[in-house]
Coordinates of C-alpha atoms in Angstrom, one line a residue:
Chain A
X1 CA 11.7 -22.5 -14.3
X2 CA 15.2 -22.1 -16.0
X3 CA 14.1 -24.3 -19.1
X4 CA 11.0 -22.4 -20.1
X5 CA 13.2 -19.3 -19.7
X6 CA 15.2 -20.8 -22.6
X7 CA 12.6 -22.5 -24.7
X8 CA 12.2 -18.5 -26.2
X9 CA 14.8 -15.9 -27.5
X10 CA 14.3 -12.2 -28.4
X11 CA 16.7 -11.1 -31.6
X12 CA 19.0 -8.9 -30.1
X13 CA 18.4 -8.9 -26.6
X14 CA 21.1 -11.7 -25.1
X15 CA 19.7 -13.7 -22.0
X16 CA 21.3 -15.6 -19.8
X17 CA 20.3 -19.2 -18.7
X18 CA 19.3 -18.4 -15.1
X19 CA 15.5 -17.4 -15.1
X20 CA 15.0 -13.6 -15.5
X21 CA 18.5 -13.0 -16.0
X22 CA 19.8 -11.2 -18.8
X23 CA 23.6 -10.7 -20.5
X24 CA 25.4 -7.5 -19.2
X25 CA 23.5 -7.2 -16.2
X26 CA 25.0 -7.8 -13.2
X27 CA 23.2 -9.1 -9.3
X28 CA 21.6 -6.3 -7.6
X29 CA 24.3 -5.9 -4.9
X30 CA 26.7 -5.8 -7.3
X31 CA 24.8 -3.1 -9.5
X32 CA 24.5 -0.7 -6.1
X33 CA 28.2 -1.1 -5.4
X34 CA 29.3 0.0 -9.0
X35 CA 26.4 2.7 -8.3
X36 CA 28.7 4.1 -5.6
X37 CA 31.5 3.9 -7.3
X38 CA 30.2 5.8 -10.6
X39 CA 28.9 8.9 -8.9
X40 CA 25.8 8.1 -6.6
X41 CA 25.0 7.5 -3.1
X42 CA 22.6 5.0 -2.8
X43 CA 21.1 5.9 0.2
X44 CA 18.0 3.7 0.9
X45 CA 17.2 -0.5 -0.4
X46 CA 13.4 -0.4 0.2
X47 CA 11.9 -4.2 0.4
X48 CA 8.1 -3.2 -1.3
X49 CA 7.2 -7.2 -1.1
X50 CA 8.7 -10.3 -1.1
X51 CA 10.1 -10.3 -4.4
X52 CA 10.8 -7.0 -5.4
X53 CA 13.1 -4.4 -4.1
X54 CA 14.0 -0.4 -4.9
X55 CA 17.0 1.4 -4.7
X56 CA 17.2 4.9 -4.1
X57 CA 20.3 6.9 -4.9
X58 CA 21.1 10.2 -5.5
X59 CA 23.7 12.1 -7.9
X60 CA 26.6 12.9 -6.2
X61 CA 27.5 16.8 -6.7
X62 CA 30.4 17.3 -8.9
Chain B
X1 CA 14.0 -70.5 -29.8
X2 CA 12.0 -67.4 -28.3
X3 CA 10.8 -67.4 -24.9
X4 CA 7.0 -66.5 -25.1
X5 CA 6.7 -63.2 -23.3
X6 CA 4.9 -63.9 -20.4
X7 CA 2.1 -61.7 -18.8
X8 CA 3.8 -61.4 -15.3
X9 CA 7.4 -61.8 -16.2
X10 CA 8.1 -61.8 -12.3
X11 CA 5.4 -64.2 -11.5
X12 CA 2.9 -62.9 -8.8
X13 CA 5.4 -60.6 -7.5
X14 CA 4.2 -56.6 -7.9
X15 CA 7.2 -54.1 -9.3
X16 CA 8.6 -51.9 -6.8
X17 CA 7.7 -48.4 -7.8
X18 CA 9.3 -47.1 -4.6
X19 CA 7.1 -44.4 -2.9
X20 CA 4.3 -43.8 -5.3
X21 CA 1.6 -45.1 -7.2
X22 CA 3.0 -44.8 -10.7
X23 CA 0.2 -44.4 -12.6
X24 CA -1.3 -41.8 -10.1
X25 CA 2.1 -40.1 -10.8
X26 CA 1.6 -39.6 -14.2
X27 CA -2.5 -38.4 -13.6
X28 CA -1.3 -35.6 -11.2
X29 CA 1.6 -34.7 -13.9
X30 CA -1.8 -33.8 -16.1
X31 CA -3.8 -31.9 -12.9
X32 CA -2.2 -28.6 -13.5
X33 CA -2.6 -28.5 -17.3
X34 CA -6.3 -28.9 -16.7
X35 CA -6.9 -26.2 -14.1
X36 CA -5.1 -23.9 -16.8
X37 CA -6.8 -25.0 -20.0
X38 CA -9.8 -24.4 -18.0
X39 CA -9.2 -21.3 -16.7
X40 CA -7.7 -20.1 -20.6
X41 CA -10.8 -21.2 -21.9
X42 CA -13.2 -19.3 -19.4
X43 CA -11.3 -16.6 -20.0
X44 CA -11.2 -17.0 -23.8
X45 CA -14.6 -17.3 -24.1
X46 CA -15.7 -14.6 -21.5
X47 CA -17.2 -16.4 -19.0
X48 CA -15.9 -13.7 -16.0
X49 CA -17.7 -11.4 -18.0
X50 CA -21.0 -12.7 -18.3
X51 CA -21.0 -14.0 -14.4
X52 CA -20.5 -10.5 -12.8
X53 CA -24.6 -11.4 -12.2
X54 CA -25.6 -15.2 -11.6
X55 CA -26.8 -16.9 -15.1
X56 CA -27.9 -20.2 -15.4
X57 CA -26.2 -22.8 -17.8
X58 CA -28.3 -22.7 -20.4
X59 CA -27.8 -18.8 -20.7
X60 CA -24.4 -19.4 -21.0
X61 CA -24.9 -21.7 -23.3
X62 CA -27.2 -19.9 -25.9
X63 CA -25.3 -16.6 -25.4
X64 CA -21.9 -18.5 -26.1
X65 CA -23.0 -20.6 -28.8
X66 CA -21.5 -23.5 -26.6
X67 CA -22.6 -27.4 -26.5
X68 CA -25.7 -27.4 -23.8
X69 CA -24.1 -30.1 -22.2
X70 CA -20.5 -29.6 -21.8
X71 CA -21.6 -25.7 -21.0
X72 CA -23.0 -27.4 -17.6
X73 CA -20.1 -29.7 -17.2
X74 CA -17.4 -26.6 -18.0
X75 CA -19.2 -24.5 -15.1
X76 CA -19.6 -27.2 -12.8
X77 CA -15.4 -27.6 -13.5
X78 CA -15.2 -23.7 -13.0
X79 CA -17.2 -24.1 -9.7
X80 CA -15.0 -27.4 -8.1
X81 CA -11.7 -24.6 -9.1
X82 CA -13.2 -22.0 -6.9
X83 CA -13.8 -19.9 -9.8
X84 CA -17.8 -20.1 -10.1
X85 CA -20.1 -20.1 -7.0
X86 CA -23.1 -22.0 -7.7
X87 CA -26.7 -20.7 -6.4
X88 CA -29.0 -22.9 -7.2
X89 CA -29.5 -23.4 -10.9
X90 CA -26.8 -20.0 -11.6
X91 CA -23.5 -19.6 -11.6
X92 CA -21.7 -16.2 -10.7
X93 CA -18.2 -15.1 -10.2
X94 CA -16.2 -15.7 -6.7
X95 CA -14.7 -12.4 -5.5
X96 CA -11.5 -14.0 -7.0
X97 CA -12.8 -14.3 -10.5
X98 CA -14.7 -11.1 -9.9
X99 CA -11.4 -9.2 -9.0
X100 CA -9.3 -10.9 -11.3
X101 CA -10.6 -12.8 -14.1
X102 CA -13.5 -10.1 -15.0
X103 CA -12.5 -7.7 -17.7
X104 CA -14.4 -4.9 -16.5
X105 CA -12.3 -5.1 -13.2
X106 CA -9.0 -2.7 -13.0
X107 CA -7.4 -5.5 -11.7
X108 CA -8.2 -8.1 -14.5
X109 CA -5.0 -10.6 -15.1
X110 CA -6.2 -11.8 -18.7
X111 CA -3.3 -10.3 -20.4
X112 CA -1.2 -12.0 -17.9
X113 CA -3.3 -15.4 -18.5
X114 CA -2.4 -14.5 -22.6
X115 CA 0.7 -14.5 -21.9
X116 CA 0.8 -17.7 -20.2
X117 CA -1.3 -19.6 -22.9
X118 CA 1.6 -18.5 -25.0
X119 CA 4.5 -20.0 -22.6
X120 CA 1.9 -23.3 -22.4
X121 CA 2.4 -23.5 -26.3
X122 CA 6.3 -23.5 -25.9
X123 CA 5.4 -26.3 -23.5
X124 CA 3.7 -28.3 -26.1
X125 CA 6.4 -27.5 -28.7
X126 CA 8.7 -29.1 -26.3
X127 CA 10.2 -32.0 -28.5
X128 CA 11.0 -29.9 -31.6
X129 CA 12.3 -27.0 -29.8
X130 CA 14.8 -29.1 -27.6
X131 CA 15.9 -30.4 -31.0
X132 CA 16.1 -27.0 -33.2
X133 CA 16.7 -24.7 -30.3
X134 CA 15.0 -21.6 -28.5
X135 CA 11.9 -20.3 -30.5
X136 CA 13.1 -16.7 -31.5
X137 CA 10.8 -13.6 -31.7
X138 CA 11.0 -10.1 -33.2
X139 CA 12.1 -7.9 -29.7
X140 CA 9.2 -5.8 -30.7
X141 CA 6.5 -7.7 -31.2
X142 CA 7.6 -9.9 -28.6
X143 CA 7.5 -7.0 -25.7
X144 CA 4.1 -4.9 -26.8
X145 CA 1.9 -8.0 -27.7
X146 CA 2.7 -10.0 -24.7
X147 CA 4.9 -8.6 -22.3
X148 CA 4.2 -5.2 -21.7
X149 CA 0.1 -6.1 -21.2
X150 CA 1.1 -8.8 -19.2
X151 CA 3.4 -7.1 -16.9
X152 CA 1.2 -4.1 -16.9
X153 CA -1.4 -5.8 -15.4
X154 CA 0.6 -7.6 -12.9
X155 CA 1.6 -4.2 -11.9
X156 CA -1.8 -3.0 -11.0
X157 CA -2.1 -6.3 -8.7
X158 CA -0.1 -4.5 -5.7
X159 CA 3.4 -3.6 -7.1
X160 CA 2.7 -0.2 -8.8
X161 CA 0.7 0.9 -5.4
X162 CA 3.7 -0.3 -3.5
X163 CA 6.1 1.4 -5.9
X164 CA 4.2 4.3 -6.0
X165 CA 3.7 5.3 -2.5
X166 CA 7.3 4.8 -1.6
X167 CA 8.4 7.5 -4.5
X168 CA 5.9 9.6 -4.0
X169 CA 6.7 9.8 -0.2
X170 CA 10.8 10.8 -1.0
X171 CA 10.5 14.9 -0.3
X172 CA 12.3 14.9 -3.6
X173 CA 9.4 13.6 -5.4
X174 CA 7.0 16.7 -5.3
X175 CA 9.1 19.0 -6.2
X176 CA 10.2 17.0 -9.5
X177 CA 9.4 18.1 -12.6
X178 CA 11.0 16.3 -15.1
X179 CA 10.9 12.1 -14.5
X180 CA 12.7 9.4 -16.8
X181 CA 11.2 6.4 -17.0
X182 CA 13.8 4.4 -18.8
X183 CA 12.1 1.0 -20.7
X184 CA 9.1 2.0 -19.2
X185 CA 7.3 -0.5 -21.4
X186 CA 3.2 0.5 -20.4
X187 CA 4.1 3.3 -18.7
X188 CA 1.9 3.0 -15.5
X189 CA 4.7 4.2 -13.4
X190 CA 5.4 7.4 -15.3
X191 CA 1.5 8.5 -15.4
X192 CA 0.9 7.3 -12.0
X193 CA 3.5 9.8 -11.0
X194 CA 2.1 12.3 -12.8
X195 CA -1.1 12.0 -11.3
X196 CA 0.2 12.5 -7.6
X197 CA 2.2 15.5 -8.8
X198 CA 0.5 17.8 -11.0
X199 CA 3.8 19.7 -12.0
X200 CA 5.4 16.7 -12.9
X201 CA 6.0 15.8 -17.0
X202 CA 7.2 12.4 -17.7
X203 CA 9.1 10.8 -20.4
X204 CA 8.8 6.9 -20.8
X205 CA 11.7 5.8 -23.3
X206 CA 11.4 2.3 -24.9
X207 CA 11.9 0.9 -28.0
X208 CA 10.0 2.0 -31.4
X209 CA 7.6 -0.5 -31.7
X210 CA 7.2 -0.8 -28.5
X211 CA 5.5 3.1 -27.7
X212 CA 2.4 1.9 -29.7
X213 CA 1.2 -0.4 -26.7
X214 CA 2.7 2.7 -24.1
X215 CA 0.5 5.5 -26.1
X216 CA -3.0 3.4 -25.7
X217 CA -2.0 3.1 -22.0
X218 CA -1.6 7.0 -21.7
X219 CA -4.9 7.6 -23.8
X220 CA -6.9 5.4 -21.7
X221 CA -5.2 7.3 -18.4
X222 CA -5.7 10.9 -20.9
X223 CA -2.1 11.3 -19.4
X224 CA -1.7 14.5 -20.9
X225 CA 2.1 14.9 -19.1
X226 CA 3.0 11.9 -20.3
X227 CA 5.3 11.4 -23.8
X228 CA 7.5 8.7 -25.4
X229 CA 10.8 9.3 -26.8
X230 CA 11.7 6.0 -29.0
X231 CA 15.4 4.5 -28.3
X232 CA 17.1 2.0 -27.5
X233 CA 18.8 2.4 -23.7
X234 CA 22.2 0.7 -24.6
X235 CA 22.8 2.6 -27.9
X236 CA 20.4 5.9 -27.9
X237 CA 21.3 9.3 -25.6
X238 CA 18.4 9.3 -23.1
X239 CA 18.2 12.8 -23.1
X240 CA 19.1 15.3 -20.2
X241 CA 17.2 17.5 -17.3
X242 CA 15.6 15.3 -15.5
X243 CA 14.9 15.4 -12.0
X244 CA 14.7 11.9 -11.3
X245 CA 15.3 8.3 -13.6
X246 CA 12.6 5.8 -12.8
X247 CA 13.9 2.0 -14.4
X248 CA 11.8 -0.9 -13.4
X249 CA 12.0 -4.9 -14.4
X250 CA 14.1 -3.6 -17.6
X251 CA 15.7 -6.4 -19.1
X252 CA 19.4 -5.6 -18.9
X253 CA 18.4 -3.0 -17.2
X254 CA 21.5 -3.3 -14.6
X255 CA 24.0 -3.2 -17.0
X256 CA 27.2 -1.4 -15.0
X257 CA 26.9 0.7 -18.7
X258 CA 24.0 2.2 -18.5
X259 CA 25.4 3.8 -15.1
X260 CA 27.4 7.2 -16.8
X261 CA 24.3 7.6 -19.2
X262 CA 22.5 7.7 -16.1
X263 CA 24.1 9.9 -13.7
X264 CA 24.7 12.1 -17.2
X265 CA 20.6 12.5 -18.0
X266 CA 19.8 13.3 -14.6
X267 CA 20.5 16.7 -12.7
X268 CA 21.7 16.1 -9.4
X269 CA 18.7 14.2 -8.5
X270 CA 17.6 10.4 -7.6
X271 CA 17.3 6.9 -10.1
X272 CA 15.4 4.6 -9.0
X273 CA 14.6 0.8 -11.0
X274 CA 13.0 -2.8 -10.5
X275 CA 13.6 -5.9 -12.1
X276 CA 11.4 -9.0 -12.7
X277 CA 12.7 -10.0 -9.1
X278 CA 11.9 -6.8 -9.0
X279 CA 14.5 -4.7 -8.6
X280 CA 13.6 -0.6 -8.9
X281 CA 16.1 1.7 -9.0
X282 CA 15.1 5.3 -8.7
X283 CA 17.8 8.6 -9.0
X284 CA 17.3 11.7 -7.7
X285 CA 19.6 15.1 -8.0
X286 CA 21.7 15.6 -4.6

């Protein structure tokens, strides 16, 4: 629930007000894209249950 | 002159309260608060662990130093939840409560039930934090004591077997020997990997005060390959080497920033990592 996720704060550690969200992170899509674009292939999104997901990428060669 | 409130200010006509029965409204609103202070409480007072065996009230009772009475009634309560079976005059756990709720089980969720109790006293702070704002914690204290336990023993629930089997299937993964797992918090990832791969070292990087909660975690596993370096992942190096970065559920953990540090750290390998939605992102070399 968004309002329990805001009834707490951690010093230093800036959340944001959707639940489980946190400042300077960005959506998980979005965070693979910029993975491409900084020197990785992401090369497999594995669903391990409903609610959690893994990318894999590797290190592009210089 | 004042009008004399009356009793039915509508005469015999009944309110409308549209769909529901208000004042069954407001009973449910309390339903859930009860099946959670009872379950807190069992767990509080050890209940799980004394009804591995069946035991009869009044054994719980005089071992728990509880009211005779209200020891019968609490069980009975545990037993209409589902989390008691009752044969005859004893009580003993369901395979839920035996699984889950009993501290000798590896899959015991009281850290996660702590943690709750802790969100359910935000809950009955409501009024005065919606008036002086969020209740603030030390980051530290915070993560280790509540946190960390919590989510480490959600992990052992199904998502570090899941997580687990699909790294430890990549081709990369056995020849590894050098892992990263960044905010690795209790650390069940990193020694998990390091039991299926027995050339495999791992290095779980948190925060300072933090690593105390990771180290009793690797001494109760005697993960031998298994070290902390203390840092925190936006402003301290990570280090370099490693054949693969392991980041799971890290709060700001997908911070475009962290990317370079990243792909810096690791040889041409994989990253993988999770988030509380769990997303796990896992790098290896190319």
């Amino acid at each position: 629930m968004n309002l329990e996720w805001n009834l707490w704060a951690i010093k230093g550690v800036q959340k944001e007000q959707r639940q489980y969200s946190f400042s300077h992170s960005v959506p998980f899509e979005e965070y693979n894209r910029l993975l491409g674009e900084q020197g990785f292939v992401v090369r497999e999104v594995v669903a391990l249950d409903e609610q959690s997901i893994m990318t894999i990428a590797n290190k592009e060669n210089p | 002159m004042h009008d004399t409130p009356r009793v039915l200010p509508d005469g015999f006509a009944v309110p409308d309260a549209g769909a529901g029965n208000p004042a069954a409204f407001i009973e449910d609103t309390l339903s859930g608060l009860r099946r959670f202070r009872l379950l807190a409480a069992a767990c509080q007072l050890g209940i799980f662990a004394k009804c591995h065996d069946p035991v009869t009230a009044d054994s719980i009772s005089a071992s728990l130093c509880l009211h005779p009475n209200l020891a019968a009634l609490f069980l009975e309560s545990l037993a209409s939840q589902q989390l008691l079976e009752k044969e005859g005059e004893r009580y003993k756990n369901t395979p839920f409560s035996d699984r889950y709720l009993n501290p000798s089980s590896p899959y015991c969720l009281q850290d996660q039930i702590t943690l709750q109790e802790h969100l359910a006293g935000l809950w009955d702070d409501l009024g005065e934090i919606l008036r002086k704002g969020p209740k603030m914690y030390e980051p530290e204290a915070w993560f280790s004591e509540l946190i960390i336990p919590a989510m480490g023993a959600n992990a052992r629930c199904g998502i570090l077997q899941k997580t687990v089997k699909a790294v430890t299937a990549l081709p990369e993964f056995r020849k590894a020997r050098l892992l990263l797992d960044i905010g690795g918090g209790h650390g069940l990832y990193t020694i998990a990997f390091c039991q299926e791969n027995p050339s495999l070292n791992g290095v779980v990087f948190d925060l300072p005060g933090v690593l105390p909660a990771t180290r009793k975690y690797i001494d109760y596993y005697q993960a031998e390959r298994v070290s902390c370096t203390p840092g925190n992942f936006f402003f301290d190096p990570l280090g370099s080497g490693f054949d693969i970065i392991f980041s799971s559920s890290n709060p700001g953990g997908k911070a475009p920033a962290l990317i370079p540090k990243i792909r810096d750290a690791l040889n041409p390998g994989v990253f993988s990592s999770t988030s509380r939605e769990m997303k796990t992102f896992l790098m290896f070399p190319s």
